[in-house]
CSV table of N, CA, C and O in Angstrom, one decimal:
chain,number,residue,atom,x,y,z
A,1,ALA,N,20.3,7.5,5.2
A,1,ALA,CA,21.5,7.5,4.3
A,1,ALA,C,21.5,6.2,3.5
A,1,ALA,O,22.2,5.8,2.4
A,2,MET,N,21.0,4.9,4.1
A,2,MET,CA,21.0,3.8,3.8
A,2,MET,C,20.4,3.7,2.5
A,2,MET,O,20.6,3.0,1.5
A,3,VAL,N,18.9,4.4,2.4
A,3,VAL,CA,18.1,4.3,1.2
A,3,VAL,C,18.9,4.9,0.0
A,3,VAL,O,19.0,4.6,-1.2
A,4,ARG,N,19.6,6.1,0.5
A,4,ARG,CA,20.0,7.2,-0.6
A,4,ARG,C,21.1,6.0,-1.1
A,4,ARG,O,21.2,6.1,-2.4
A,5,HIS,N,22.3,5.3,-0.1
A,5,HIS,CA,23.3,4.9,-1.0
A,5,HIS,C,22.7,3.5,-1.9
A,5,HIS,O,23.2,3.1,-2.9
A,6,ALA,N,21.9,2.6,-1.3
A,6,ALA,CA,21.3,1.7,-2.2
A,6,ALA,C,20.5,2.0,-3.3
A,6,ALA,O,20.8,1.4,-4.4
A,7,SER,N,20.0,3.4,-3.2
A,7,SER,CA,19.3,3.8,-4.7
A,7,SER,C,20.7,4.3,-5.8
A,7,SER,O,20.6,3.8,-6.5
A,8,GLU,N,21.7,4.8,-5.2
A,8,GLU,CA,22.8,5.2,-6.3
A,8,GLU,C,23.4,3.9,-6.5
A,8,GLU,O,23.8,3.8,-7.6
A,9,ALA,N,23.6,3.0,-5.7
A,9,ALA,CA,24.0,1.9,-6.2
A,9,ALA,C,23.7,0.9,-7.2
A,9,ALA,O,24.0,0.1,-8.2
A,10,LEU,N,21.9,0.8,-6.9
A,10,LEU,CA,21.1,0.4,-8.2
A,10,LEU,C,21.1,1.3,-9.2
A,10,LEU,O,21.3,0.5,-10.3
A,11,ASP,N,21.2,2.4,-9.2
A,11,ASP,CA,21.6,3.2,-10.7
A,11,ASP,C,22.8,2.8,-11.3
A,11,ASP,O,22.9,2.5,-12.7
A,12,ALA,N,24.0,2.5,-10.6
A,12,ALA,CA,25.0,2.2,-11.0
A,12,ALA,C,25.3,1.0,-11.4
A,12,ALA,O,25.8,0.6,-12.6
A,13,LEU,N,24.5,0.2,-10.8
A,13,LEU,CA,24.7,-1.4,-11.3
A,13,LEU,C,24.0,-1.4,-12.5
A,13,LEU,O,24.0,-2.5,-13.3
A,14,ALA,N,22.7,-0.5,-12.7
A,14,ALA,CA,22.2,-0.8,-13.9
A,14,ALA,C,22.9,-0.6,-15.2
A,14,ALA,O,22.8,-0.8,-16.5
A,15,GLU,N,23.7,0.3,-15.0
A,15,GLU,CA,24.7,0.8,-16.3
A,15,GLU,C,26.1,-0.3,-16.4
A,15,GLU,O,27.2,-0.4,-16.9
A,16,ALA,N,25.9,-1.1,-15.3
A,16,ALA,CA,27.1,-2.4,-15.4
A,16,ALA,C,27.2,-3.1,-16.5
A,16,ALA,O,26.3,-3.3,-17.3
A,17,PRO,N,28.2,-2.8,-17.1
A,17,PRO,CA,28.8,-4.2,-18.8
A,17,PRO,C,28.8,-5.4,-18.4
A,17,PRO,O,28.7,-6.2,-19.2
A,18,VAL,N,28.6,-5.8,-16.9
A,18,VAL,CA,28.8,-7.3,-16.6
A,18,VAL,C,27.7,-7.8,-15.8
A,18,VAL,O,27.3,-6.8,-15.3
A,19,PRO,N,27.1,-9.1,-15.8
A,19,PRO,CA,26.0,-9.5,-15.2
A,19,PRO,C,26.4,-9.0,-13.7
A,19,PRO,O,27.7,-9.5,-13.0
A,20,VAL,N,25.4,-8.5,-12.9
A,20,VAL,CA,25.7,-8.1,-11.3
A,20,VAL,C,24.3,-8.5,-10.9
A,20,VAL,O,23.8,-8.0,-9.8
A,21,THR,N,23.4,-10.0,-11.0
A,21,THR,CA,22.5,-10.3,-10.5
A,21,THR,C,22.5,-10.1,-9.1
A,21,THR,O,21.5,-9.7,-8.4
A,22,LEU,N,23.8,-10.9,-8.4
A,22,LEU,CA,23.6,-11.2,-7.2
A,22,LEU,C,23.6,-9.9,-6.1
A,22,LEU,O,23.5,-10.0,-5.4
A,23,LEU,N,24.9,-9.2,-6.8
A,23,LEU,CA,25.0,-8.0,-6.3
A,23,LEU,C,23.6,-7.0,-6.1
A,23,LEU,O,23.6,-6.5,-5.4
A,24,ARG,N,23.0,-7.1,-7.5
A,24,ARG,CA,21.5,-6.0,-7.5
A,24,ARG,C,20.8,-6.8,-6.5
A,24,ARG,O,20.1,-5.9,-5.5
A,25,LEU,N,20.6,-7.9,-6.1
A,25,LEU,CA,19.6,-8.5,-5.3
A,25,LEU,C,20.0,-8.4,-3.9
A,25,LEU,O,19.4,-7.8,-3.1
A,26,ASP,N,21.2,-8.3,-3.7
A,26,ASP,CA,21.9,-7.8,-2.1
A,26,ASP,C,21.4,-6.6,-1.8
A,26,ASP,O,21.1,-5.7,-1.0
A,27,THR,N,21.3,-5.4,-3.1
A,27,THR,CA,21.2,-4.2,-3.1
A,27,THR,C,20.2,-3.8,-2.9
A,27,THR,O,19.7,-2.7,-2.2
A,28,GLN,N,18.9,-4.5,-3.7
A,28,GLN,CA,17.4,-4.2,-3.7
A,28,GLN,C,17.0,-4.6,-2.1
A,28,GLN,O,16.2,-3.8,-1.5
A,29,ALA,N,17.8,-5.6,-1.3
A,29,ALA,CA,17.1,-6.1,0.1
A,29,ALA,C,17.3,-4.7,0.8
A,29,ALA,O,16.7,-4.8,1.8
A,30,ALA,N,18.8,-4.5,0.5
A,30,ALA,CA,19.4,-3.6,1.5
A,30,ALA,C,18.5,-1.9,1.5
A,30,ALA,O,18.3,-1.0,2.5
A,31,LEU,N,18.1,-1.5,-0.1
A,31,LEU,CA,17.0,-0.6,-0.1
A,31,LEU,C,15.9,-1.3,0.7
A,31,LEU,O,15.5,0.2,1.7
A,32,ALA,N,15.3,-2.0,0.4
A,32,ALA,CA,13.8,-2.1,1.3
A,32,ALA,C,14.1,-2.1,2.8
A,32,ALA,O,13.3,-1.7,3.7
A,33,TYR,N,15.4,-2.7,3.2
A,33,TYR,CA,15.7,-2.7,4.7
A,33,TYR,C,15.6,-1.3,5.1
A,33,TYR,O,15.5,-0.9,6.1
A,34,GLY,N,16.1,-0.2,4.4
A,34,GLY,CA,16.5,0.8,4.5
A,34,GLY,C,15.1,1.9,4.7
A,34,GLY,O,14.8,2.5,5.6
A,35,TYR,N,14.1,1.4,3.7
A,35,TYR,CA,12.9,1.8,3.7
A,35,TYR,C,12.1,1.8,5.1
A,35,TYR,O,11.7,2.1,5.9
A,36,TYR,N,12.2,0.5,5.6
A,36,TYR,CA,11.8,-0.4,7.2
A,36,TYR,C,12.7,0.7,8.3
A,36,TYR,O,11.8,1.0,8.8
A,37,LEU,N,13.8,0.7,8.1
A,37,LEU,CA,14.2,1.4,9.2
A,37,LEU,C,13.9,3.1,9.2
A,37,LEU,O,14.0,3.6,10.3
A,38,THR,N,13.5,3.4,7.9
A,38,THR,CA,13.1,5.0,8.2
A,38,THR,C,11.4,4.8,8.2
A,38,THR,O,11.0,5.9,7.9
A,39,ARG,N,10.5,3.9,8.5
A,39,ARG,CA,9.6,3.6,8.6
A,39,ARG,C,8.5,3.9,7.5
A,39,ARG,O,7.5,4.3,7.5
A,40,GLN,N,9.3,3.9,6.2
A,40,GLN,CA,8.4,4.0,5.0
A,40,GLN,C,8.1,2.2,4.5
A,40,GLN,O,8.5,1.9,3.8
A,41,ASN,N,7.3,1.5,5.3
A,41,ASN,CA,6.7,0.5,5.3
A,41,ASN,C,6.1,0.1,4.0
A,41,ASN,O,6.4,-0.9,3.3
A,42,ALA,N,5.3,1.1,3.1
A,42,ALA,CA,4.7,0.5,1.5
A,42,ALA,C,5.6,0.6,1.0
A,42,ALA,O,5.4,-0.2,0.2
A,43,LYS,N,6.7,1.5,1.0
A,43,LYS,CA,7.9,1.5,0.1
A,43,LYS,C,8.8,0.5,0.5
A,43,LYS,O,9.2,-0.5,-0.7
A,44,ALA,N,8.7,-0.2,1.7
A,44,ALA,CA,9.9,-1.2,1.9
A,44,ALA,C,8.9,-2.6,1.4
A,44,ALA,O,9.6,-3.5,0.8
A,45,ASP,N,7.7,-2.6,1.6
A,45,ASP,CA,7.2,-3.9,0.9
A,45,ASP,C,7.0,-4.0,-0.3
A,45,ASP,O,7.4,-5.0,-0.8
A,46,ALA,N,7.2,-2.8,-1.3
A,46,ALA,CA,6.7,-2.9,-2.5
A,46,ALA,C,8.5,-3.1,-3.0
A,46,ALA,O,8.7,-3.9,-4.1
A,47,ALA,N,9.4,-2.8,-2.4
A,47,ALA,CA,10.9,-2.9,-2.9
A,47,ALA,C,11.4,-4.3,-2.6
A,47,ALA,O,12.2,-5.2,-3.5
A,48,TYR,N,10.7,-5.1,-1.3
A,48,TYR,CA,10.8,-6.7,-1.4
A,48,TYR,C,10.1,-7.4,-2.4
A,48,TYR,O,10.6,-8.3,-3.1
A,49,VAL,N,9.0,-6.9,-3.0
A,49,VAL,CA,8.2,-7.6,-3.7
A,49,VAL,C,9.0,-7.3,-5.2
A,49,VAL,O,8.8,-8.5,-6.2
A,50,VAL,N,9.4,-6.3,-5.4
A,50,VAL,CA,9.9,-6.1,-6.8
A,50,VAL,C,11.4,-7.1,-6.8
A,50,VAL,O,11.9,-7.5,-7.8
A,51,CYS,N,12.0,-7.2,-5.7
A,51,CYS,CA,13.3,-7.8,-5.7
A,51,CYS,C,13.0,-9.4,-5.9
A,51,CYS,O,13.5,-9.6,-6.6
A,52,ALA,N,11.8,-9.9,-5.3
A,52,ALA,CA,11.3,-11.1,-5.8
A,52,ALA,C,11.2,-11.2,-6.9
A,52,ALA,O,11.5,-12.4,-7.8
A,53,GLY,N,10.5,-10.5,-7.7
A,53,GLY,CA,9.9,-10.4,-9.0
A,53,GLY,C,11.2,-10.0,-10.0
A,53,GLY,O,11.1,-11.1,-11.2
A,54,ARG,N,12.1,-9.5,-9.7
A,54,ARG,CA,13.2,-9.3,-10.8
A,54,ARG,C,14.0,-10.5,-11.0
A,54,ARG,O,14.7,-10.7,-11.7
A,55,ASN,N,14.0,-11.0,-9.5
A,55,ASN,CA,14.8,-12.5,-9.4
A,55,ASN,C,14.4,-13.6,-9.7
A,55,ASN,O,14.6,-14.7,-9.3
A,56,ARG,N,12.9,-13.7,-9.9
A,56,ARG,CA,11.8,-14.9,-10.4
A,56,ARG,C,11.4,-15.6,-9.7
A,56,ARG,O,12.1,-16.8,-9.5
A,57,ALA,N,11.8,-15.0,-8.2
A,57,ALA,CA,11.8,-15.7,-6.8
A,57,ALA,C,10.4,-15.8,-6.0
A,57,ALA,O,9.7,-15.0,-6.9
A,58,LEU,N,9.8,-16.6,-5.5
A,58,LEU,CA,8.5,-16.7,-5.0
A,58,LEU,C,8.8,-16.4,-3.5
A,58,LEU,O,9.5,-16.5,-2.7
A,59,LEU,N,7.9,-15.1,-3.3
A,59,LEU,CA,7.8,-14.1,-2.3
A,59,LEU,C,6.9,-14.7,-1.3
A,59,LEU,O,5.8,-15.6,-1.8
A,60,VAL,N,7.4,-15.4,-0.1
A,60,VAL,CA,6.8,-16.1,1.1
A,60,VAL,C,6.9,-15.1,2.3
A,60,VAL,O,8.0,-14.9,2.4
A,61,THR,N,5.6,-14.4,2.6
A,61,THR,CA,5.6,-13.7,3.4
A,61,THR,C,4.4,-14.0,4.6
A,61,THR,O,3.8,-14.7,4.2
A,62,ALA,N,4.8,-13.0,6.0
A,62,ALA,CA,3.5,-13.4,6.6
A,62,ALA,C,2.8,-11.9,6.5
A,62,ALA,O,1.5,-11.8,7.5
A,63,ASP,N,3.1,-11.1,6.0
A,63,ASP,CA,2.3,-10.1,5.5
A,63,ASP,C,1.7,-9.8,4.4
A,63,ASP,O,2.3,-9.7,3.5
A,64,ARG,N,0.4,-9.4,4.9
A,64,ARG,CA,-1.0,-9.6,3.5
A,64,ARG,C,-0.3,-8.0,3.0
A,64,ARG,O,-0.8,-8.1,2.0
A,65,ARG,N,0.3,-7.4,3.3
A,65,ARG,CA,0.4,-6.1,2.5
A,65,ARG,C,1.3,-6.4,1.5
A,65,ARG,O,1.0,-5.9,-0.2
A,66,GLN,N,2.3,-7.0,1.8
A,66,GLN,CA,3.1,-7.6,0.7
A,66,GLN,C,2.6,-8.5,-0.3
A,66,GLN,O,2.8,-8.7,-1.5
A,67,LEU,N,1.6,-9.5,0.0
A,67,LEU,CA,0.9,-10.2,-0.8
A,67,LEU,C,0.1,-9.4,-1.7
A,67,LEU,O,0.1,-9.7,-3.0
A,68,ASP,N,-0.3,-8.3,-1.1
A,68,ASP,CA,-1.3,-7.4,-2.1
A,68,ASP,C,-0.7,-7.0,-2.9
A,68,ASP,O,-0.8,-6.6,-4.2
A,69,VAL,N,0.7,-6.4,-2.9
A,69,VAL,CA,1.6,-5.8,-3.6
A,69,VAL,C,2.1,-6.8,-5.0
A,69,VAL,O,2.1,-6.6,-6.2
A,70,ALA,N,2.4,-7.7,-4.1
A,70,ALA,CA,2.7,-9.1,-5.1
A,70,ALA,C,1.7,-9.1,-6.3
A,70,ALA,O,1.8,-9.5,-7.2
A,71,GLU,N,0.4,-9.3,-5.9
A,71,GLU,CA,-0.6,-9.4,-6.7
A,71,GLU,C,-0.8,-8.5,-7.8
A,71,GLU,O,-0.8,-8.9,-8.9
A,72,LEU,N,-0.6,-7.3,-7.6
A,72,LEU,CA,-0.9,-6.0,-8.5
A,72,LEU,C,0.4,-6.3,-9.2
A,72,LEU,O,0.0,-5.9,-10.6
A,73,LEU,N,1.7,-6.8,-8.8
A,73,LEU,CA,2.7,-6.7,-9.7
A,73,LEU,C,2.7,-8.0,-10.6
A,73,LEU,O,3.3,-8.0,-11.8
A,74,GLY,N,1.8,-8.9,-10.0
A,74,GLY,CA,2.0,-10.3,-11.3
A,74,GLY,C,3.3,-11.1,-10.5
A,74,GLY,O,4.0,-11.8,-11.5
A,75,VAL,N,3.7,-11.1,-9.5
A,75,VAL,CA,4.9,-11.4,-8.8
A,75,VAL,C,4.3,-12.8,-7.9
A,75,VAL,O,3.2,-12.6,-7.1
A,76,PRO,N,4.9,-14.1,-8.1
A,76,PRO,CA,4.0,-15.4,-7.4
A,76,PRO,C,4.7,-15.2,-5.9
A,76,PRO,O,5.6,-14.6,-5.2
A,77,ALA,N,3.7,-15.5,-4.9
A,77,ALA,CA,3.7,-15.1,-3.8
A,77,ALA,C,2.8,-16.1,-3.0
A,77,ALA,O,1.9,-16.3,-3.6
A,78,ALA,N,3.4,-16.5,-1.9
A,78,ALA,CA,2.4,-17.1,-0.8
A,78,ALA,C,2.4,-16.7,0.4
A,78,ALA,O,3.8,-16.3,1.0
A,79,ALA,N,1.4,-16.8,1.4
A,79,ALA,CA,1.8,-16.7,3.0
A,79,ALA,C,2.0,-17.9,3.8
A,79,ALA,O,1.9,-18.7,3.5
A,80,LEU,N,3.0,-17.1,4.7
A,80,LEU,CA,3.4,-18.5,5.6
A,80,LEU,C,2.4,-19.2,6.2
A,80,LEU,O,2.6,-20.5,6.1
A,81,ASP,N,1.4,-18.7,6.6
A,81,ASP,CA,0.1,-19.7,7.1
A,81,ASP,C,-0.6,-20.4,6.0
A,81,ASP,O,-1.2,-21.3,6.5
A,82,ASP,N,-0.6,-20.2,4.9
A,82,ASP,CA,-1.0,-21.2,3.9
A,82,ASP,C,-0.2,-22.3,3.7
A,82,ASP,O,-0.8,-23.1,2.9
A,83,LEU,N,1.1,-22.2,3.9
A,83,LEU,CA,2.0,-23.2,3.6
A,83,LEU,C,1.7,-24.6,4.3
A,83,LEU,O,1.3,-24.0,5.7
A,84,PRO,N,1.6,-25.8,3.8
A,84,PRO,CA,1.5,-26.8,4.9
A,84,PRO,C,2.8,-27.0,5.8
A,84,PRO,O,3.8,-26.9,5.2
A,85,PRO,N,2.3,-27.7,6.9
A,85,PRO,CA,3.6,-27.8,7.7
A,85,PRO,C,4.4,-29.0,7.4
A,85,PRO,O,4.0,-30.1,6.8
A,86,ARG,N,5.6,-29.0,8.0
A,86,ARG,CA,6.8,-29.9,7.4
A,86,ARG,C,6.2,-31.3,8.0
A,86,ARG,O,6.0,-31.4,9.2
């Protein structure tokens, strides 16, 4: 149900007459989380990458699959283990 509701919400937000960037970000993250909950990991990885790309954010992840998807989609990404320690 979470995946369906988030997908429907994204469709509705696409038609919104006013900017809804933050709401769209939350909804995209909910969609990705819903995919993880239903064990659709490849879709979840892609949804998180798309979420980062649409919001012009750097995707930082420990998941190499997400890095591969980010590279394919041209989304800036970094692996947690590649970041320098604080």
